[in-house]
Amino acid sequence: MGGWGSGGGRNATKLTSLRRIDLADLRRLNMLREIGPRLFYWSRNGERVASVGVEYRRSCLVLDYRVRNRGEDWVHIREEIPLARTEQKFGGERLWLVCLTCRCRCRTIFAGDYFRCRKCYRATYPSQYEDADSRLISRAEDVRIKLGASGSMDEPFPRKPKWMRWKTYHRLSRKDEIASERFWNMLGELDERF
């Protein structure tokens, strides 16, 4: 495993560049009920940039959308994405989308010309091409943003939100200290080089 030529490569499609439909989002938007077609859309800076018609049925999710390659006409596509259910250990069931290409169960499907799973698009996570220090700093920035701060390592660590346990806050604070130290060491090394 590993070796020359393996992996997606730095030019591989990144998940952040693909639009996606996640079952958790559909559940949160109350779209997993048989009430007819509804519109699911993506926005950028508050403006709608794309949409897909979504209709939930017990056995499948019907997606109705249009795609266009550069210089070509719009093509209307209607896909029925099968749904699978697995029983949970303590009762209930978990809902899965079934990829139409590889037939694997997944929680999220991604939009290219068609909606397929991450593996079928050979899409990679952006963190797969970060070194260990950069990954650590990215995680620290994400935690700061989650706590309501800007994410900048220049600013002090944000105050504890009232909904968070002290034990969790202290754990995140310790991780942030380590990441901050590495961040400033990396900047110092860069400064010495130039």
mmCIF file of C-alpha atoms in Angstrom:
data_model
loop_
_atom_site.group_PDB
_atom_site.id
_atom_site.type_symbol
_atom_site.label_atom_id
_atom_site.label_comp_id
_atom_site.label_asym_id
_atom_site.label_seq_id
_atom_site.Cartn_x
_atom_site.Cartn_y
_atom_site.Cartn_z
ATOM 1 C CA MET A 1 0.000 0.000 0.000
ATOM 2 C CA GLY A 2 1.329 3.485 -0.704
ATOM 3 C CA GLY A 3 4.126 3.549 -3.225
ATOM 4 C CA TRP A 4 4.714 5.515 -6.357
ATOM 5 C CA GLY A 5 1.595 6.673 -8.203
ATOM 6 C CA SER A 6 -0.846 5.533 -5.532
ATOM 7 C CA GLY A 7 -3.471 7.836 -4.070
ATOM 8 C CA GLY A 8 -5.492 10.602 -5.629
ATOM 9 C CA GLY A 9 -2.642 12.997 -6.188
ATOM 10 C CA ARG A 10 -2.626 16.697 -5.452
ATOM 11 C CA ASN A 11 -4.739 17.369 -8.542
ATOM 12 C CA ALA A 12 -7.485 14.969 -7.451
ATOM 13 C CA THR A 13 -10.973 16.369 -6.944
ATOM 14 C CA LYS A 14 -11.369 17.755 -3.425
ATOM 15 C CA LEU A 15 -14.608 17.154 -1.534
ATOM 16 C CA THR A 16 -14.860 20.858 -0.799
ATOM 17 C CA SER A 17 -15.254 21.566 -4.534
ATOM 18 C CA LEU A 18 -18.267 19.246 -4.949
ATOM 19 C CA ARG A 19 -21.867 19.964 -4.008
ATOM 20 C CA ARG A 20 -23.340 17.329 -1.767
ATOM 21 C CA ILE A 21 -26.546 15.920 -0.372
ATOM 22 C CA ASP A 22 -26.218 14.601 3.165
ATOM 23 C CA LEU A 23 -28.947 12.611 4.900
ATOM 24 C CA ALA A 24 -28.333 14.636 8.070
ATOM 25 C CA ASP A 25 -29.085 17.862 6.168
ATOM 26 C CA LEU A 26 -32.239 16.372 4.663
ATOM 27 C CA ARG A 27 -33.380 15.218 8.108
ATOM 28 C CA ARG A 28 -32.620 18.630 9.627
ATOM 29 C CA LEU A 29 -34.647 20.324 6.849
ATOM 30 C CA ASN A 30 -37.501 17.866 7.479
ATOM 31 C CA MET A 31 -37.258 16.523 3.905
ATOM 32 C CA LEU A 32 -37.336 12.825 4.824
ATOM 33 C CA ARG A 33 -41.117 12.622 4.824
ATOM 34 C CA GLU A 34 -43.408 11.598 1.992
ATOM 35 C CA ILE A 35 -44.887 15.021 1.246
ATOM 36 C CA GLY A 36 -43.969 15.400 -2.419
ATOM 37 C CA PRO A 37 -41.047 17.078 -4.145
ATOM 38 C CA ARG A 38 -39.178 19.860 -2.361
ATOM 39 C CA LEU A 39 -36.299 22.087 -3.408
ATOM 40 C CA PHE A 40 -32.827 21.567 -1.913
ATOM 41 C CA TYR A 41 -30.400 24.340 -2.806
ATOM 42 C CA TRP A 42 -26.815 25.440 -2.275
ATOM 43 C CA SER A 43 -25.869 29.040 -1.677
ATOM 44 C CA ARG A 44 -22.709 31.103 -1.746
ATOM 45 C CA ASN A 45 -22.581 34.391 0.178
ATOM 46 C CA GLY A 46 -26.338 34.210 0.734
ATOM 47 C CA GLU A 47 -27.138 33.806 -2.966
ATOM 48 C CA ARG A 48 -28.572 30.589 -4.416
ATOM 49 C CA VAL A 49 -26.154 29.050 -6.899
ATOM 50 C CA ALA A 50 -27.668 25.605 -7.549
ATOM 51 C CA SER A 51 -30.693 23.525 -6.653
ATOM 52 C CA VAL A 52 -32.097 20.040 -7.007
ATOM 53 C CA GLY A 53 -35.633 18.747 -6.629
ATOM 54 C CA VAL A 54 -35.787 16.100 -3.898
ATOM 55 C CA GLU A 55 -38.677 13.735 -3.334
ATOM 56 C CA TYR A 56 -38.527 11.214 -0.515
ATOM 57 C CA ARG A 57 -40.165 7.841 -1.023
ATOM 58 C CA ARG A 58 -39.877 4.884 1.345
ATOM 59 C CA SER A 59 -37.645 2.966 -1.097
ATOM 60 C CA CYS A 60 -35.707 5.771 -2.787
ATOM 61 C CA LEU A 61 -34.811 9.422 -3.016
ATOM 62 C CA VAL A 62 -35.859 10.957 -6.348
ATOM 63 C CA LEU A 63 -33.519 13.717 -7.535
ATOM 64 C CA ASP A 64 -34.610 16.008 -10.347
ATOM 65 C CA TYR A 65 -32.028 18.449 -11.739
ATOM 66 C CA ARG A 66 -30.300 19.826 -14.822
ATOM 67 C CA VAL A 67 -26.606 19.813 -15.747
ATOM 68 C CA ARG A 68 -24.639 21.470 -18.495
ATOM 69 C CA ASN A 69 -21.077 21.116 -19.686
ATOM 70 C CA ARG A 70 -19.385 24.205 -21.073
ATOM 71 C CA GLY A 71 -20.776 25.214 -24.436
ATOM 72 C CA GLU A 72 -23.510 22.568 -24.402
ATOM 73 C CA ASP A 73 -27.249 22.642 -23.766
ATOM 74 C CA TRP A 74 -28.842 21.836 -20.425
ATOM 75 C CA VAL A 75 -29.623 18.161 -19.861
ATOM 76 C CA HIS A 76 -32.510 17.187 -17.567
ATOM 77 C CA ILE A 77 -31.707 14.284 -15.227
ATOM 78 C CA ARG A 78 -34.069 12.375 -12.966
ATOM 79 C CA GLU A 79 -32.362 9.822 -10.716
ATOM 80 C CA GLU A 80 -33.836 7.442 -8.199
ATOM 81 C CA ILE A 81 -31.234 6.877 -5.487
ATOM 82 C CA PRO A 82 -32.135 3.671 -3.601
ATOM 83 C CA LEU A 83 -32.395 3.800 0.181
ATOM 84 C CA ALA A 84 -31.191 1.030 2.482
ATOM 85 C CA ARG A 85 -31.977 0.547 6.139
ATOM 86 C CA THR A 86 -29.959 -1.200 8.815
ATOM 87 C CA GLU A 87 -31.201 -2.083 12.278
ATOM 88 C CA GLN A 88 -29.627 -0.330 15.226
ATOM 89 C CA LYS A 89 -28.319 -2.201 18.240
ATOM 90 C CA PHE A 90 -30.796 -0.627 20.674
ATOM 91 C CA GLY A 91 -33.767 -0.413 18.321
ATOM 92 C CA GLY A 92 -34.698 1.785 15.418
ATOM 93 C CA GLU A 93 -33.041 1.856 12.039
ATOM 94 C CA ARG A 94 -30.391 3.816 10.203
ATOM 95 C CA LEU A 95 -31.089 5.163 6.738
ATOM 96 C CA TRP A 96 -28.456 4.969 3.975
ATOM 97 C CA LEU A 97 -28.194 6.190 0.396
ATOM 98 C CA VAL A 98 -27.054 3.509 -2.065
ATOM 99 C CA CYS A 99 -24.634 4.728 -4.745
ATOM 100 C CA LEU A 100 -25.935 3.855 -8.209
ATOM 101 C CA THR A 101 -22.442 3.071 -9.527
ATOM 102 C CA CYS A 102 -20.714 0.978 -6.853
ATOM 103 C CA ARG A 103 -23.824 0.015 -4.817
ATOM 104 C CA CYS A 104 -22.151 0.951 -1.518
ATOM 105 C CA ARG A 105 -24.139 2.447 1.331
ATOM 106 C CA CYS A 106 -23.252 6.011 2.207
ATOM 107 C CA ARG A 107 -24.624 8.941 4.137
ATOM 108 C CA THR A 108 -23.560 11.568 1.605
ATOM 109 C CA ILE A 109 -23.635 11.709 -2.189
ATOM 110 C CA PHE A 110 -21.807 14.262 -4.298
ATOM 111 C CA ALA A 111 -22.782 16.093 -7.477
ATOM 112 C CA GLY A 112 -20.814 15.878 -10.687
ATOM 113 C CA ASP A 113 -22.845 15.091 -13.770
ATOM 114 C CA TYR A 114 -24.648 12.589 -11.536
ATOM 115 C CA PHE A 115 -24.957 12.127 -7.784
ATOM 116 C CA ARG A 116 -22.506 9.457 -6.647
ATOM 117 C CA CYS A 117 -20.466 8.549 -3.569
ATOM 118 C CA ARG A 118 -17.046 9.970 -2.688
ATOM 119 C CA LYS A 119 -15.243 6.819 -3.823
ATOM 120 C CA CYS A 120 -16.794 6.874 -7.289
ATOM 121 C CA TYR A 121 -15.602 10.457 -7.834
ATOM 122 C CA ARG A 122 -12.216 9.557 -6.322
ATOM 123 C CA ALA A 123 -12.584 12.709 -4.276
ATOM 124 C CA THR A 124 -10.144 13.381 -1.470
ATOM 125 C CA TYR A 125 -10.287 15.325 1.767
ATOM 126 C CA PRO A 126 -8.238 18.562 1.707
ATOM 127 C CA SER A 127 -6.422 17.472 4.879
ATOM 128 C CA GLN A 128 -4.949 14.464 3.047
ATOM 129 C CA TYR A 129 -2.369 16.762 1.460
ATOM 130 C CA GLU A 130 -1.458 18.781 4.548
ATOM 131 C CA ASP A 131 1.595 17.961 6.629
ATOM 132 C CA ALA A 132 1.092 17.085 10.308
ATOM 133 C CA ASP A 133 1.721 20.629 11.575
ATOM 134 C CA SER A 134 -0.644 22.237 9.070
ATOM 135 C CA ARG A 135 -3.327 19.684 9.883
ATOM 136 C CA LEU A 136 -2.967 20.408 13.598
ATOM 137 C CA ILE A 137 -3.263 24.152 13.005
ATOM 138 C CA SER A 138 -6.288 23.670 10.717
ATOM 139 C CA ARG A 139 -8.024 21.684 13.462
ATOM 140 C CA ALA A 140 -7.211 24.374 16.028
ATOM 141 C CA GLU A 141 -8.646 27.059 13.733
ATOM 142 C CA ASP A 142 -11.800 24.968 13.254
ATOM 143 C CA VAL A 143 -12.220 24.647 17.040
ATOM 144 C CA ARG A 144 -11.817 28.409 17.484
ATOM 145 C CA ILE A 145 -14.467 29.046 14.817
ATOM 146 C CA LYS A 146 -16.801 26.522 16.441
ATOM 147 C CA LEU A 147 -16.413 28.397 19.736
ATOM 148 C CA GLY A 148 -17.458 31.640 18.040
ATOM 149 C CA ALA A 149 -14.053 33.246 17.403
ATOM 150 C CA SER A 150 -12.506 34.239 14.074
ATOM 151 C CA GLY A 151 -10.147 31.270 13.898
ATOM 152 C CA SER A 152 -7.054 33.474 13.859
ATOM 153 C CA MET A 153 -4.109 32.197 15.892
ATOM 154 C CA ASP A 154 -3.240 35.863 16.677
ATOM 155 C CA GLU A 155 -6.258 36.206 18.943
ATOM 156 C CA PRO A 156 -6.503 34.663 22.417
ATOM 157 C CA PHE A 157 -8.387 31.397 22.828
ATOM 158 C CA PRO A 158 -12.141 32.137 23.033
ATOM 159 C CA ARG A 159 -14.100 32.015 26.287
ATOM 160 C CA LYS A 160 -16.065 28.904 27.220
ATOM 161 C CA PRO A 161 -19.584 28.872 25.765
ATOM 162 C CA LYS A 162 -22.215 28.302 28.453
ATOM 163 C CA TRP A 163 -23.360 25.065 26.778
ATOM 164 C CA MET A 164 -19.915 23.428 26.930
ATOM 165 C CA ARG A 165 -18.605 21.302 29.807
ATOM 166 C CA TRP A 166 -15.496 22.574 31.553
ATOM 167 C CA LYS A 167 -13.708 19.272 30.981
ATOM 168 C CA THR A 168 -14.261 19.585 27.208
ATOM 169 C CA TYR A 169 -13.223 23.243 27.220
ATOM 170 C CA HIS A 170 -9.962 22.484 29.066
ATOM 171 C CA ARG A 171 -9.167 19.615 26.671
ATOM 172 C CA LEU A 172 -9.704 21.888 23.650
ATOM 173 C CA SER A 173 -7.686 24.645 25.309
ATOM 174 C CA ARG A 174 -4.703 22.291 25.860
ATOM 175 C CA LYS A 175 -4.839 21.152 22.224
ATOM 176 C CA ASP A 176 -4.946 24.792 21.151
ATOM 177 C CA GLU A 177 -1.851 25.584 23.234
ATOM 178 C CA ILE A 178 0.072 22.821 21.438
ATOM 179 C CA ALA A 179 -1.152 24.004 18.032
ATOM 180 C CA SER A 180 -0.341 27.650 18.847
ATOM 181 C CA GLU A 181 3.174 26.716 19.917
ATOM 182 C CA ARG A 182 3.739 24.800 16.672
ATOM 183 C CA PHE A 183 2.240 27.661 14.655
ATOM 184 C CA TRP A 184 4.585 30.244 16.166
ATOM 185 C CA ASN A 185 7.567 27.868 15.802
ATOM 186 C CA MET A 186 6.725 27.397 12.111
ATOM 187 C CA LEU A 187 6.539 31.173 11.639
ATOM 188 C CA GLY A 188 9.876 31.567 13.433
ATOM 189 C CA GLU A 189 11.494 28.988 11.137
ATOM 190 C CA LEU A 190 10.111 30.762 8.063
ATOM 191 C CA ASP A 191 11.373 34.087 9.389
ATOM 192 C CA GLU A 192 14.873 32.628 9.874
ATOM 193 C CA ARG A 193 14.927 31.329 6.287
ATOM 194 C CA PHE A 194 14.182 34.731 4.824
#
